[in-house]
Amino acid sequence: MIMRHLIFVFLCIGLSGCGGPGSESTGGTAAVDSNKVYRWKMVTTWPANFPVFQEGAEKFADDVRIMSRGRLDIQVFAGGELVPALQVFDAVSQGSVEMGHGSPYYWAGKVPEAQFFSTVPFGMTVRGMQAWLNQGGGLALWREIYQPFNIYPFPMGNTGIQMGGWFNKKIDSVADLQGLRMRIPGLGGKVLKKAGGNPVLMSGGEIYTALERGIIDATEWVGPFHDLRLGLNRAARYYYYPGWHEPGTEFELMVNTRHWQALPDDLKKIVETAAAANSEWIYTAMEYHNSQALRDLETKRNVEVLEFPAEVLAELRRLTTETLNEEAEKNPNFKRVYDQYRAFQDAYAQWSEMTEGAYQRSKEDKL
Ligand code: CA
């Protein structure tokens, strides 16, 4: 009798709606669902083989495949392979693909307030950013902002503090920013313009030639590791820090809301956990590779690594506040996110200063 029942169960696997003895017991449907294989596509904004960024997206998909024993199988496409890099948001929003990986400030034209979920000039570093997102209500707000677009976002990666960029002339004072033609996108570009500079937009692939030929005087990109890979050290002499315009750029995993809601709870938890694990992997990979590449740049490549003068940073900071306030006046959603972001940043600043700030200073050589 037991054997006959087992044979019946065995035959029923793979057939939905098997009737007969035992089928009325609960769990019949769940048993079918728990074996369902979801084959998803993820598109990214990164070039194919782009180290750390695209690698992180692919590692996430591998982790999910292993943890779900193949039940959630995500195929990853780099920018341009399935959809152009800057259409990733729309593709996920429309549901033509289930997932995307990028950074929210790419969608600033459509959702200006999304920039706060990436980074803003003189904003929070990775520590404050992740505390805000994961504990301080930032992620809930982000999900609310993306909700009309049918996208459910997760934080997944951070570049750490970027570098200020490559310059072919020294920046000794605010006056040196006058007329400076610099490749610097987004809010950072708006601030540079206020300072008298001339921000230029161009994609990563165009930067080297433009700088080498003098079409631009300066450029920002990411940090030592990616900048060295692009060969920017061969196109400019001075490498400035810190990256005031990108103090900790956060990346996002986007999931189409309808597809997200259709996932069983255990697969949802696997996605959430793998996103958190790869968020840490991307950030720590950046810290590791950048510290190694910086030594390489300084010791072998004849690059002068310089800190922006305090006067220049103070002026850029003043102009940043002016820029953010102007944007907030134009757009109520921008204002709403800015208010919450700033409230957290202000509250966190004292703690950050008493811990990281004071500790780092205690190690400075005062002699
Ligand atoms: Ca950058």
mmCIF file of C-alpha atoms and ligand atoms in Angstrom:
data_model
loop_
_atom_site.group_PDB
_atom_site.id
_atom_site.type_symbol
_atom_site.label_atom_id
_atom_site.label_comp_id
_atom_site.label_asym_id
_atom_site.label_seq_id
_atom_site.Cartn_x
_atom_site.Cartn_y
_atom_site.Cartn_z
ATOM 1 C CA MET A 1 0.000 0.000 0.000
ATOM 2 C CA ILE A 2 2.783 2.405 0.962
ATOM 3 C CA MET A 3 4.703 1.444 -2.161
ATOM 4 C CA ARG A 4 1.662 2.001 -4.352
ATOM 5 C CA HIS A 5 1.217 5.465 -2.811
ATOM 6 C CA LEU A 6 4.884 6.325 -3.418
ATOM 7 C CA ILE A 7 4.618 5.229 -7.048
ATOM 8 C CA PHE A 8 1.573 7.464 -7.433
ATOM 9 C CA VAL A 9 3.488 10.442 -5.973
ATOM 10 C CA PHE A 10 6.450 9.698 -8.220
ATOM 11 C CA LEU A 11 4.294 9.630 -11.339
ATOM 12 C CA CYS A 12 2.640 12.868 -10.335
ATOM 13 C CA ILE A 13 5.905 14.821 -10.261
ATOM 14 C CA GLY A 14 5.932 17.114 -13.214
ATOM 15 C CA LEU A 15 2.196 16.794 -13.816
ATOM 16 C CA SER A 16 0.105 19.537 -12.396
ATOM 17 C CA GLY A 17 -3.377 18.773 -11.154
ATOM 18 C CA CYS A 18 -2.917 15.042 -10.372
ATOM 19 C CA GLY A 19 -6.113 13.891 -8.687
ATOM 20 C CA GLY A 20 -6.694 10.851 -6.575
ATOM 21 C CA PRO A 21 -5.754 9.666 -3.110
ATOM 22 C CA GLY A 22 -3.691 12.134 -1.110
ATOM 23 C CA SER A 23 -3.972 14.975 -3.577
ATOM 24 C CA GLU A 24 -6.376 16.857 -1.357
ATOM 25 C CA SER A 25 -3.725 17.154 1.355
ATOM 26 C CA THR A 26 -2.214 20.627 1.386
ATOM 27 C CA GLY A 27 1.157 21.134 -0.196
ATOM 28 C CA GLY A 28 0.382 19.583 -3.569
ATOM 29 C CA THR A 29 0.571 22.957 -5.308
ATOM 30 C CA ALA A 30 3.545 24.062 -3.200
ATOM 31 C CA ALA A 31 5.410 20.908 -4.256
ATOM 32 C CA VAL A 32 4.941 21.875 -7.911
ATOM 33 C CA ASP A 33 5.955 25.524 -7.267
ATOM 34 C CA SER A 34 9.047 24.561 -5.322
ATOM 35 C CA ASN A 35 10.388 22.735 -8.366
ATOM 36 C CA LYS A 36 9.613 25.464 -10.837
ATOM 37 C CA VAL A 37 12.652 26.813 -12.634
ATOM 38 C CA TYR A 38 12.714 30.572 -13.290
ATOM 39 C CA ARG A 39 14.909 31.571 -16.226
ATOM 40 C CA TRP A 40 15.625 35.275 -15.974
ATOM 41 C CA LYS A 41 17.675 37.835 -17.822
ATOM 42 C CA MET A 42 19.738 40.560 -16.199
ATOM 43 C CA VAL A 43 21.052 43.512 -18.223
ATOM 44 C CA THR A 44 23.769 45.802 -16.911
ATOM 45 C CA THR A 45 25.097 49.266 -17.660
ATOM 46 C CA TRP A 46 28.710 48.012 -17.649
ATOM 47 C CA PRO A 47 30.891 47.136 -20.626
ATOM 48 C CA ALA A 48 31.512 43.401 -21.162
ATOM 49 C CA ASN A 49 34.313 42.060 -18.926
ATOM 50 C CA PHE A 50 34.447 45.324 -16.978
ATOM 51 C CA PRO A 51 36.334 44.289 -13.842
ATOM 52 C CA VAL A 52 34.599 44.358 -10.457
ATOM 53 C CA PHE A 53 31.329 45.957 -11.709
ATOM 54 C CA GLN A 54 30.310 43.425 -14.380
ATOM 55 C CA GLU A 55 32.164 40.723 -12.470
ATOM 56 C CA GLY A 56 30.015 41.458 -9.405
ATOM 57 C CA ALA A 57 26.791 41.157 -11.420
ATOM 58 C CA GLU A 58 27.911 37.813 -12.836
ATOM 59 C CA LYS A 59 29.035 36.554 -9.433
ATOM 60 C CA PHE A 60 25.603 37.448 -8.049
ATOM 61 C CA ALA A 61 23.911 35.339 -10.749
ATOM 62 C CA ASP A 62 26.273 32.417 -10.051
ATOM 63 C CA ASP A 63 25.606 32.626 -6.302
ATOM 64 C CA VAL A 64 21.836 32.649 -6.844
ATOM 65 C CA ARG A 65 22.056 29.662 -9.198
ATOM 66 C CA ILE A 66 24.052 27.655 -6.647
ATOM 67 C CA MET A 67 21.963 28.619 -3.620
ATOM 68 C CA SER A 68 18.691 27.935 -5.428
ATOM 69 C CA ARG A 69 20.008 24.659 -6.894
ATOM 70 C CA GLY A 70 19.303 26.016 -10.352
ATOM 71 C CA ARG A 71 15.713 27.093 -9.666
ATOM 72 C CA LEU A 72 16.546 30.727 -10.349
ATOM 73 C CA ASP A 73 18.788 30.798 -13.378
ATOM 74 C CA ILE A 74 19.849 34.339 -14.326
ATOM 75 C CA GLN A 75 21.627 35.018 -17.591
ATOM 76 C CA VAL A 76 23.670 38.228 -17.449
ATOM 77 C CA PHE A 77 24.151 40.597 -20.392
ATOM 78 C CA ALA A 78 26.626 43.504 -20.379
ATOM 79 C CA GLY A 79 25.662 46.955 -21.663
ATOM 80 C CA GLY A 80 24.801 46.838 -25.358
ATOM 81 C CA GLU A 81 24.573 43.057 -25.572
ATOM 82 C CA LEU A 82 20.805 42.903 -25.218
ATOM 83 C CA VAL A 83 19.822 46.529 -24.579
ATOM 84 C CA PRO A 84 21.948 49.707 -24.653
ATOM 85 C CA ALA A 85 23.517 50.548 -21.281
ATOM 86 C CA LEU A 86 21.372 53.598 -20.706
ATOM 87 C CA GLN A 87 18.123 51.724 -21.415
ATOM 88 C CA VAL A 88 18.548 49.232 -18.571
ATOM 89 C CA PHE A 89 16.071 51.089 -16.335
ATOM 90 C CA ASP A 90 13.386 51.123 -19.061
ATOM 91 C CA ALA A 91 13.920 47.446 -19.925
ATOM 92 C CA VAL A 92 13.413 46.394 -16.280
ATOM 93 C CA SER A 93 10.533 48.842 -15.869
ATOM 94 C CA GLN A 94 8.703 47.411 -18.876
ATOM 95 C CA GLY A 95 9.474 43.839 -17.831
ATOM 96 C CA SER A 96 11.160 42.889 -21.116
ATOM 97 C CA VAL A 97 13.933 41.676 -18.780
ATOM 98 C CA GLU A 98 13.502 40.726 -15.126
ATOM 99 C CA MET A 99 16.643 42.319 -13.657
ATOM 100 C CA GLY A 100 19.217 45.054 -14.119
ATOM 101 C CA HIS A 101 22.456 46.250 -12.510
ATOM 102 C CA GLY A 102 23.657 49.838 -12.697
ATOM 103 C CA SER A 103 23.713 53.002 -10.625
ATOM 104 C CA PRO A 104 20.668 55.207 -9.948
ATOM 105 C CA TYR A 105 22.236 58.464 -11.150
ATOM 106 C CA TYR A 106 22.169 57.165 -14.727
ATOM 107 C CA TRP A 107 18.396 57.749 -14.624
ATOM 108 C CA ALA A 108 18.683 61.371 -13.458
ATOM 109 C CA GLY A 109 16.990 62.616 -16.653
ATOM 110 C CA LYS A 110 13.867 60.656 -15.767
ATOM 111 C CA VAL A 111 14.107 60.471 -11.957
ATOM 112 C CA PRO A 112 16.347 63.342 -10.734
ATOM 113 C CA GLU A 113 15.944 62.355 -7.067
ATOM 114 C CA ALA A 114 17.426 58.903 -7.844
ATOM 115 C CA GLN A 115 20.847 60.581 -7.668
ATOM 116 C CA PHE A 116 20.688 60.479 -3.861
ATOM 117 C CA PHE A 117 20.620 56.686 -4.007
ATOM 118 C CA SER A 118 23.892 56.735 -5.995
ATOM 119 C CA THR A 119 25.860 59.621 -4.591
ATOM 120 C CA VAL A 120 25.844 63.423 -4.534
ATOM 121 C CA PRO A 121 28.795 65.832 -4.266
ATOM 122 C CA PHE A 122 29.970 66.144 -0.651
ATOM 123 C CA GLY A 123 27.416 63.490 0.304
ATOM 124 C CA MET A 124 27.904 60.457 2.500
ATOM 125 C CA THR A 125 30.662 57.894 2.158
ATOM 126 C CA VAL A 126 29.887 54.183 2.003
ATOM 127 C CA ARG A 127 29.509 53.824 5.790
ATOM 128 C CA GLY A 128 26.859 56.511 6.140
ATOM 129 C CA MET A 129 25.241 55.588 2.844
ATOM 130 C CA GLN A 130 24.733 51.954 3.766
ATOM 131 C CA ALA A 131 23.568 52.840 7.280
ATOM 132 C CA TRP A 132 20.998 55.201 5.752
ATOM 133 C CA LEU A 133 19.807 52.695 3.161
ATOM 134 C CA ASN A 134 19.701 49.594 5.346
ATOM 135 C CA GLN A 135 18.718 51.085 8.712
ATOM 136 C CA GLY A 136 17.727 54.729 8.326
ATOM 137 C CA GLY A 137 14.780 54.427 5.951
ATOM 138 C CA GLY A 138 16.738 55.183 2.767
ATOM 139 C CA LEU A 139 15.933 51.902 1.030
ATOM 140 C CA ALA A 140 12.209 52.142 1.839
ATOM 141 C CA LEU A 141 12.174 55.637 0.315
ATOM 142 C CA TRP A 142 14.092 54.399 -2.742
ATOM 143 C CA ARG A 143 11.525 51.620 -3.267
ATOM 144 C CA GLU A 144 8.730 54.160 -2.985
ATOM 145 C CA ILE A 145 10.396 56.396 -5.582
ATOM 146 C CA TYR A 146 10.865 53.461 -7.998
ATOM 147 C CA GLN A 147 7.401 51.975 -7.375
ATOM 148 C CA PRO A 148 5.633 53.931 -10.188
ATOM 149 C CA PHE A 149 8.226 52.465 -12.572
ATOM 150 C CA ASN A 150 7.519 48.871 -11.459
ATOM 151 C CA ILE A 151 11.056 48.431 -10.179
ATOM 152 C CA TYR A 152 12.040 46.943 -6.824
ATOM 153 C CA PRO A 153 15.639 47.971 -6.046
ATOM 154 C CA PHE A 154 18.348 46.539 -3.787
ATOM 155 C CA PRO A 155 21.715 48.126 -2.992
ATOM 156 C CA MET A 156 24.427 46.045 -4.668
ATOM 157 C CA GLY A 157 27.926 47.492 -4.611
ATOM 158 C CA ASN A 158 29.722 50.738 -3.935
ATOM 159 C CA THR A 159 32.833 52.243 -5.534
ATOM 160 C CA GLY A 160 34.106 53.791 -2.303
ATOM 161 C CA ILE A 161 35.390 57.371 -2.506
ATOM 162 C CA GLN A 162 36.437 58.051 -6.089
ATOM 163 C CA MET A 163 39.406 60.146 -7.228
ATOM 164 C CA GLY A 164 39.074 63.821 -8.164
ATOM 165 C CA GLY A 165 40.432 63.106 -11.624
ATOM 166 C CA TRP A 166 43.221 63.659 -14.117
ATOM 167 C CA PHE A 167 44.400 67.182 -14.987
ATOM 168 C CA ASN A 168 46.872 68.552 -17.472
ATOM 169 C CA LYS A 169 47.388 71.691 -15.427
ATOM 170 C CA LYS A 170 47.718 72.214 -11.717
ATOM 171 C CA ILE A 171 44.760 73.394 -9.662
ATOM 172 C CA ASP A 172 46.253 75.782 -7.107
ATOM 173 C CA SER A 173 43.249 78.037 -6.595
ATOM 174 C CA VAL A 174 39.586 78.529 -7.543
ATOM 175 C CA ALA A 175 40.778 80.726 -10.435
ATOM 176 C CA ASP A 176 42.330 77.644 -12.058
ATOM 177 C CA LEU A 177 38.839 76.185 -12.538
ATOM 178 C CA GLN A 178 37.905 79.064 -14.870
ATOM 179 C CA GLY A 179 37.315 77.744 -18.371
ATOM 180 C CA LEU A 180 38.474 74.257 -17.387
ATOM 181 C CA ARG A 181 37.069 71.762 -19.877
ATOM 182 C CA MET A 182 36.452 68.671 -17.807
ATOM 183 C CA ARG A 183 34.579 65.456 -18.415
ATOM 184 C CA ILE A 184 32.432 65.301 -15.288
ATOM 185 C CA PRO A 185 28.779 64.204 -15.415
ATOM 186 C CA GLY A 186 25.708 64.966 -13.324
ATOM 187 C CA LEU A 187 25.539 67.226 -10.286
ATOM 188 C CA GLY A 188 29.351 67.427 -10.125
ATOM 189 C CA GLY A 189 29.291 68.937 -13.608
ATOM 190 C CA LYS A 190 26.668 71.502 -12.565
ATOM 191 C CA VAL A 191 28.845 72.524 -9.614
ATOM 192 C CA LEU A 192 31.942 72.857 -11.822
ATOM 193 C CA LYS A 193 29.952 75.066 -14.192
ATOM 194 C CA LYS A 194 29.007 77.378 -11.317
ATOM 195 C CA ALA A 195 32.695 77.556 -10.453
ATOM 196 C CA GLY A 196 33.399 78.839 -13.975
ATOM 197 C CA GLY A 197 34.382 75.533 -15.532
ATOM 198 C CA ASN A 198 33.082 73.885 -18.654
ATOM 199 C CA PRO A 199 31.700 70.387 -17.943
ATOM 200 C CA VAL A 200 31.750 67.999 -20.897
ATOM 201 C CA LEU A 201 29.768 64.778 -21.258
ATOM 202 C CA MET A 202 31.362 61.783 -22.909
ATOM 203 C CA SER A 203 31.326 58.033 -22.487
ATOM 204 C CA GLY A 204 34.206 56.043 -21.015
ATOM 205 C CA GLY A 205 35.397 54.900 -24.433
ATOM 206 C CA GLU A 206 36.016 58.477 -25.648
ATOM 207 C CA ILE A 207 37.853 59.874 -22.626
ATOM 208 C CA TYR A 208 41.419 58.793 -23.296
ATOM 209 C CA THR A 209 41.634 60.217 -26.813
ATOM 210 C CA ALA A 210 39.898 63.465 -25.853
ATOM 211 C CA LEU A 211 42.305 64.055 -22.974
ATOM 212 C CA GLU A 212 45.380 62.994 -24.926
ATOM 213 C CA ARG A 213 44.502 65.325 -27.820
ATOM 214 C CA GLY A 214 43.654 68.258 -25.565
ATOM 215 C CA ILE A 215 39.960 68.342 -26.487
ATOM 216 C CA ILE A 216 39.411 68.314 -22.711
ATOM 217 C CA ASP A 217 41.802 69.574 -20.010
ATOM 218 C CA ALA A 218 40.714 67.143 -17.340
ATOM 219 C CA THR A 219 38.535 64.149 -16.618
ATOM 220 C CA GLU A 220 37.201 62.135 -13.742
ATOM 221 C CA TRP A 221 36.590 58.417 -14.119
ATOM 222 C CA VAL A 222 36.574 56.079 -11.115
ATOM 223 C CA GLY A 223 39.688 55.368 -9.075
ATOM 224 C CA PRO A 224 43.287 54.167 -9.547
ATOM 225 C CA PHE A 225 42.369 50.628 -10.630
ATOM 226 C CA HIS A 226 39.928 51.464 -13.430
ATOM 227 C CA ASP A 227 41.754 54.686 -14.397
ATOM 228 C CA LEU A 228 45.029 52.835 -14.880
ATOM 229 C CA ARG A 229 43.258 50.227 -16.980
ATOM 230 C CA LEU A 230 41.940 53.025 -19.230
ATOM 231 C CA GLY A 231 45.499 54.373 -19.547
ATOM 232 C CA LEU A 232 44.601 57.845 -18.254
ATOM 233 C CA ASN A 233 48.057 58.138 -16.677
ATOM 234 C CA ARG A 234 49.438 58.346 -20.228
ATOM 235 C CA ALA A 235 47.137 61.250 -21.115
ATOM 236 C CA ALA A 236 47.560 63.515 -18.069
ATOM 237 C CA ARG A 237 50.230 64.232 -15.492
ATOM 238 C CA TYR A 238 48.379 65.285 -12.339
ATOM 239 C CA TYR A 239 46.050 62.987 -10.431
ATOM 240 C CA TYR A 240 43.941 64.838 -7.877
ATOM 241 C CA TYR A 241 42.053 63.673 -4.794
ATOM 242 C CA PRO A 242 39.554 63.430 -3.180
ATOM 243 C CA GLY A 243 36.588 62.712 -5.461
ATOM 244 C CA TRP A 244 34.405 65.397 -3.863
ATOM 245 C CA HIS A 245 31.763 64.804 -6.563
ATOM 246 C CA GLU A 246 31.441 61.038 -5.924
ATOM 247 C CA PRO A 247 32.193 60.208 -2.288
ATOM 248 C CA GLY A 248 30.726 56.689 -2.402
ATOM 249 C CA THR A 249 28.748 55.752 -5.495
ATOM 250 C CA GLU A 250 26.184 53.080 -4.743
ATOM 251 C CA PHE A 251 25.120 50.468 -7.310
ATOM 252 C CA GLU A 252 21.673 48.957 -7.629
ATOM 253 C CA LEU A 253 20.139 45.606 -8.416
ATOM 254 C CA MET A 254 16.761 46.301 -10.029
ATOM 255 C CA VAL A 255 14.009 43.698 -10.201
ATOM 256 C CA ASN A 256 10.792 44.120 -12.173
ATOM 257 C CA THR A 257 8.045 44.297 -9.515
ATOM 258 C CA ARG A 258 5.662 41.851 -11.193
ATOM 259 C CA HIS A 259 8.380 39.223 -11.575
ATOM 260 C CA TRP A 260 9.589 39.863 -8.031
ATOM 261 C CA GLN A 261 6.125 39.320 -6.596
ATOM 262 C CA ALA A 262 5.760 36.026 -8.469
ATOM 263 C CA LEU A 263 8.892 34.536 -6.863
ATOM 264 C CA PRO A 264 8.445 32.061 -3.969
ATOM 265 C CA ASP A 265 9.630 33.325 -0.572
ATOM 266 C CA ASP A 266 12.787 31.230 -0.452
ATOM 267 C CA LEU A 267 13.994 32.532 -3.829
ATOM 268 C CA LYS A 268 13.220 36.089 -2.722
ATOM 269 C CA LYS A 269 15.393 35.525 0.328
ATOM 270 C CA ILE A 270 18.179 34.078 -1.834
ATOM 271 C CA VAL A 271 18.118 37.168 -4.104
ATOM 272 C CA GLU A 272 18.174 39.503 -1.100
ATOM 273 C CA THR A 273 21.032 37.615 0.582
ATOM 274 C CA ALA A 274 23.125 37.269 -2.591
ATOM 275 C CA ALA A 275 22.660 40.998 -3.320
ATOM 276 C CA ALA A 276 23.932 41.879 0.172
ATOM 277 C CA ALA A 277 26.890 39.493 -0.144
ATOM 278 C CA ASN A 278 27.894 40.880 -3.540
ATOM 279 C CA SER A 279 27.400 44.440 -2.366
ATOM 280 C CA GLU A 280 30.173 43.752 0.140
ATOM 281 C CA TRP A 281 32.243 41.889 -2.463
ATOM 282 C CA ILE A 282 32.125 44.781 -4.949
ATOM 283 C CA TYR A 283 33.000 47.402 -2.338
ATOM 284 C CA THR A 284 35.890 45.429 -0.834
ATOM 285 C CA ALA A 285 37.202 44.565 -4.317
ATOM 286 C CA MET A 286 37.298 48.304 -5.072
ATOM 287 C CA GLU A 287 39.184 49.098 -1.864
ATOM 288 C CA TYR A 288 41.681 46.307 -2.506
ATOM 289 C CA HIS A 289 42.367 46.967 -6.198
ATOM 290 C CA ASN A 290 42.486 50.752 -5.777
ATOM 291 C CA SER A 291 45.058 50.594 -2.994
ATOM 292 C CA GLN A 292 47.253 48.285 -5.100
ATOM 293 C CA ALA A 293 46.889 50.380 -8.265
ATOM 294 C CA LEU A 294 47.677 53.626 -6.443
ATOM 295 C CA ARG A 295 51.078 52.264 -5.407
ATOM 296 C CA ASP A 296 51.687 51.185 -8.973
ATOM 297 C CA LEU A 297 50.770 54.658 -10.312
ATOM 298 C CA GLU A 298 52.984 56.461 -7.825
ATOM 299 C CA THR A 299 56.032 54.247 -7.974
ATOM 300 C CA LYS A 300 56.186 53.177 -11.634
ATOM 301 C CA ARG A 301 54.198 55.608 -13.785
ATOM 302 C CA ASN A 302 55.590 59.066 -13.128
ATOM 303 C CA VAL A 303 52.249 60.445 -11.966
ATOM 304 C CA GLU A 304 51.984 63.333 -9.514
ATOM 305 C CA VAL A 305 49.271 62.570 -6.990
ATOM 306 C CA LEU A 306 48.011 65.804 -5.447
ATOM 307 C CA GLU A 307 45.337 66.876 -2.972
ATOM 308 C CA PHE A 308 42.929 69.644 -4.014
ATOM 309 C CA PRO A 309 43.693 72.835 -2.042
ATOM 310 C CA ALA A 310 41.330 73.359 0.929
ATOM 311 C CA GLU A 311 40.184 76.674 -0.580
ATOM 312 C CA VAL A 312 39.069 74.935 -3.792
ATOM 313 C CA LEU A 313 37.175 72.220 -1.902
ATOM 314 C CA ALA A 314 35.479 74.816 0.316
ATOM 315 C CA GLU A 315 34.243 76.731 -2.735
ATOM 316 C CA LEU A 316 33.023 73.570 -4.484
ATOM 317 C CA ARG A 317 31.213 72.615 -1.303
ATOM 318 C CA ARG A 318 29.487 76.006 -1.094
ATOM 319 C CA LEU A 319 28.419 75.734 -4.732
ATOM 320 C CA THR A 320 27.167 72.177 -4.126
ATOM 321 C CA THR A 321 24.734 73.362 -1.439
ATOM 322 C CA GLU A 322 23.551 76.095 -3.800
ATOM 323 C CA THR A 323 23.077 73.551 -6.630
ATOM 324 C CA LEU A 324 21.166 71.034 -4.488
ATOM 325 C CA ASN A 325 18.878 73.777 -3.152
ATOM 326 C CA GLU A 326 18.109 74.973 -6.676
ATOM 327 C CA GLU A 327 17.284 71.434 -7.823
ATOM 328 C CA ALA A 328 15.034 70.978 -4.773
ATOM 329 C CA GLU A 329 13.100 74.143 -5.649
ATOM 330 C CA LYS A 330 12.395 72.788 -9.120
ATOM 331 C CA ASN A 331 11.214 69.334 -8.082
ATOM 332 C CA PRO A 332 9.167 68.306 -4.994
ATOM 333 C CA ASN A 333 10.341 64.676 -5.152
ATOM 334 C CA PHE A 334 13.963 65.822 -5.279
ATOM 335 C CA LYS A 335 13.294 68.005 -2.247
ATOM 336 C CA ARG A 336 11.638 65.159 -0.379
ATOM 337 C CA VAL A 337 14.566 62.774 -0.860
ATOM 338 C CA TYR A 338 17.113 65.561 -0.269
ATOM 339 C CA ASP A 339 15.444 66.472 3.057
ATOM 340 C CA GLN A 340 15.559 62.879 4.292
ATOM 341 C CA TYR A 341 19.092 62.322 3.019
ATOM 342 C CA ARG A 342 20.345 65.529 4.628
ATOM 343 C CA ALA A 343 18.621 64.809 7.944
ATOM 344 C CA PHE A 344 20.371 61.454 8.151
ATOM 345 C CA GLN A 345 23.703 62.890 6.989
ATOM 346 C CA ASP A 346 23.546 65.655 9.624
ATOM 347 C CA ALA A 347 22.634 63.226 12.409
ATOM 348 C CA TYR A 348 25.354 60.782 11.351
ATOM 349 C CA ALA A 349 28.077 63.422 10.900
ATOM 350 C CA GLN A 350 28.949 63.794 14.590
ATOM 351 C CA TRP A 351 29.277 60.061 15.150
ATOM 352 C CA SER A 352 31.347 59.670 11.981
ATOM 353 C CA GLU A 353 33.624 62.520 13.028
ATOM 354 C CA MET A 354 34.119 61.179 16.563
ATOM 355 C CA THR A 355 34.964 57.714 15.259
ATOM 356 C CA GLU A 356 36.465 57.527 11.748
ATOM 357 C CA GLY A 357 37.512 61.198 11.595
ATOM 358 C CA ALA A 358 39.223 61.394 14.991
ATOM 359 C CA TYR A 359 40.769 57.956 14.652
ATOM 360 C CA GLN A 360 42.330 58.709 11.256
ATOM 361 C CA ARG A 361 43.758 61.984 12.577
ATOM 362 C CA SER A 362 45.232 60.214 15.610
ATOM 363 C CA LYS A 363 47.507 58.289 13.227
ATOM 364 C CA GLU A 364 48.841 61.375 11.448
ATOM 365 C CA ASP A 365 52.472 62.155 11.978
ATOM 366 C CA LYS A 366 52.414 65.427 13.917
ATOM 367 C CA LEU A 367 56.208 65.861 14.054
HETATM 368 CA CA CA B 1 33.139 58.827 -11.636
#
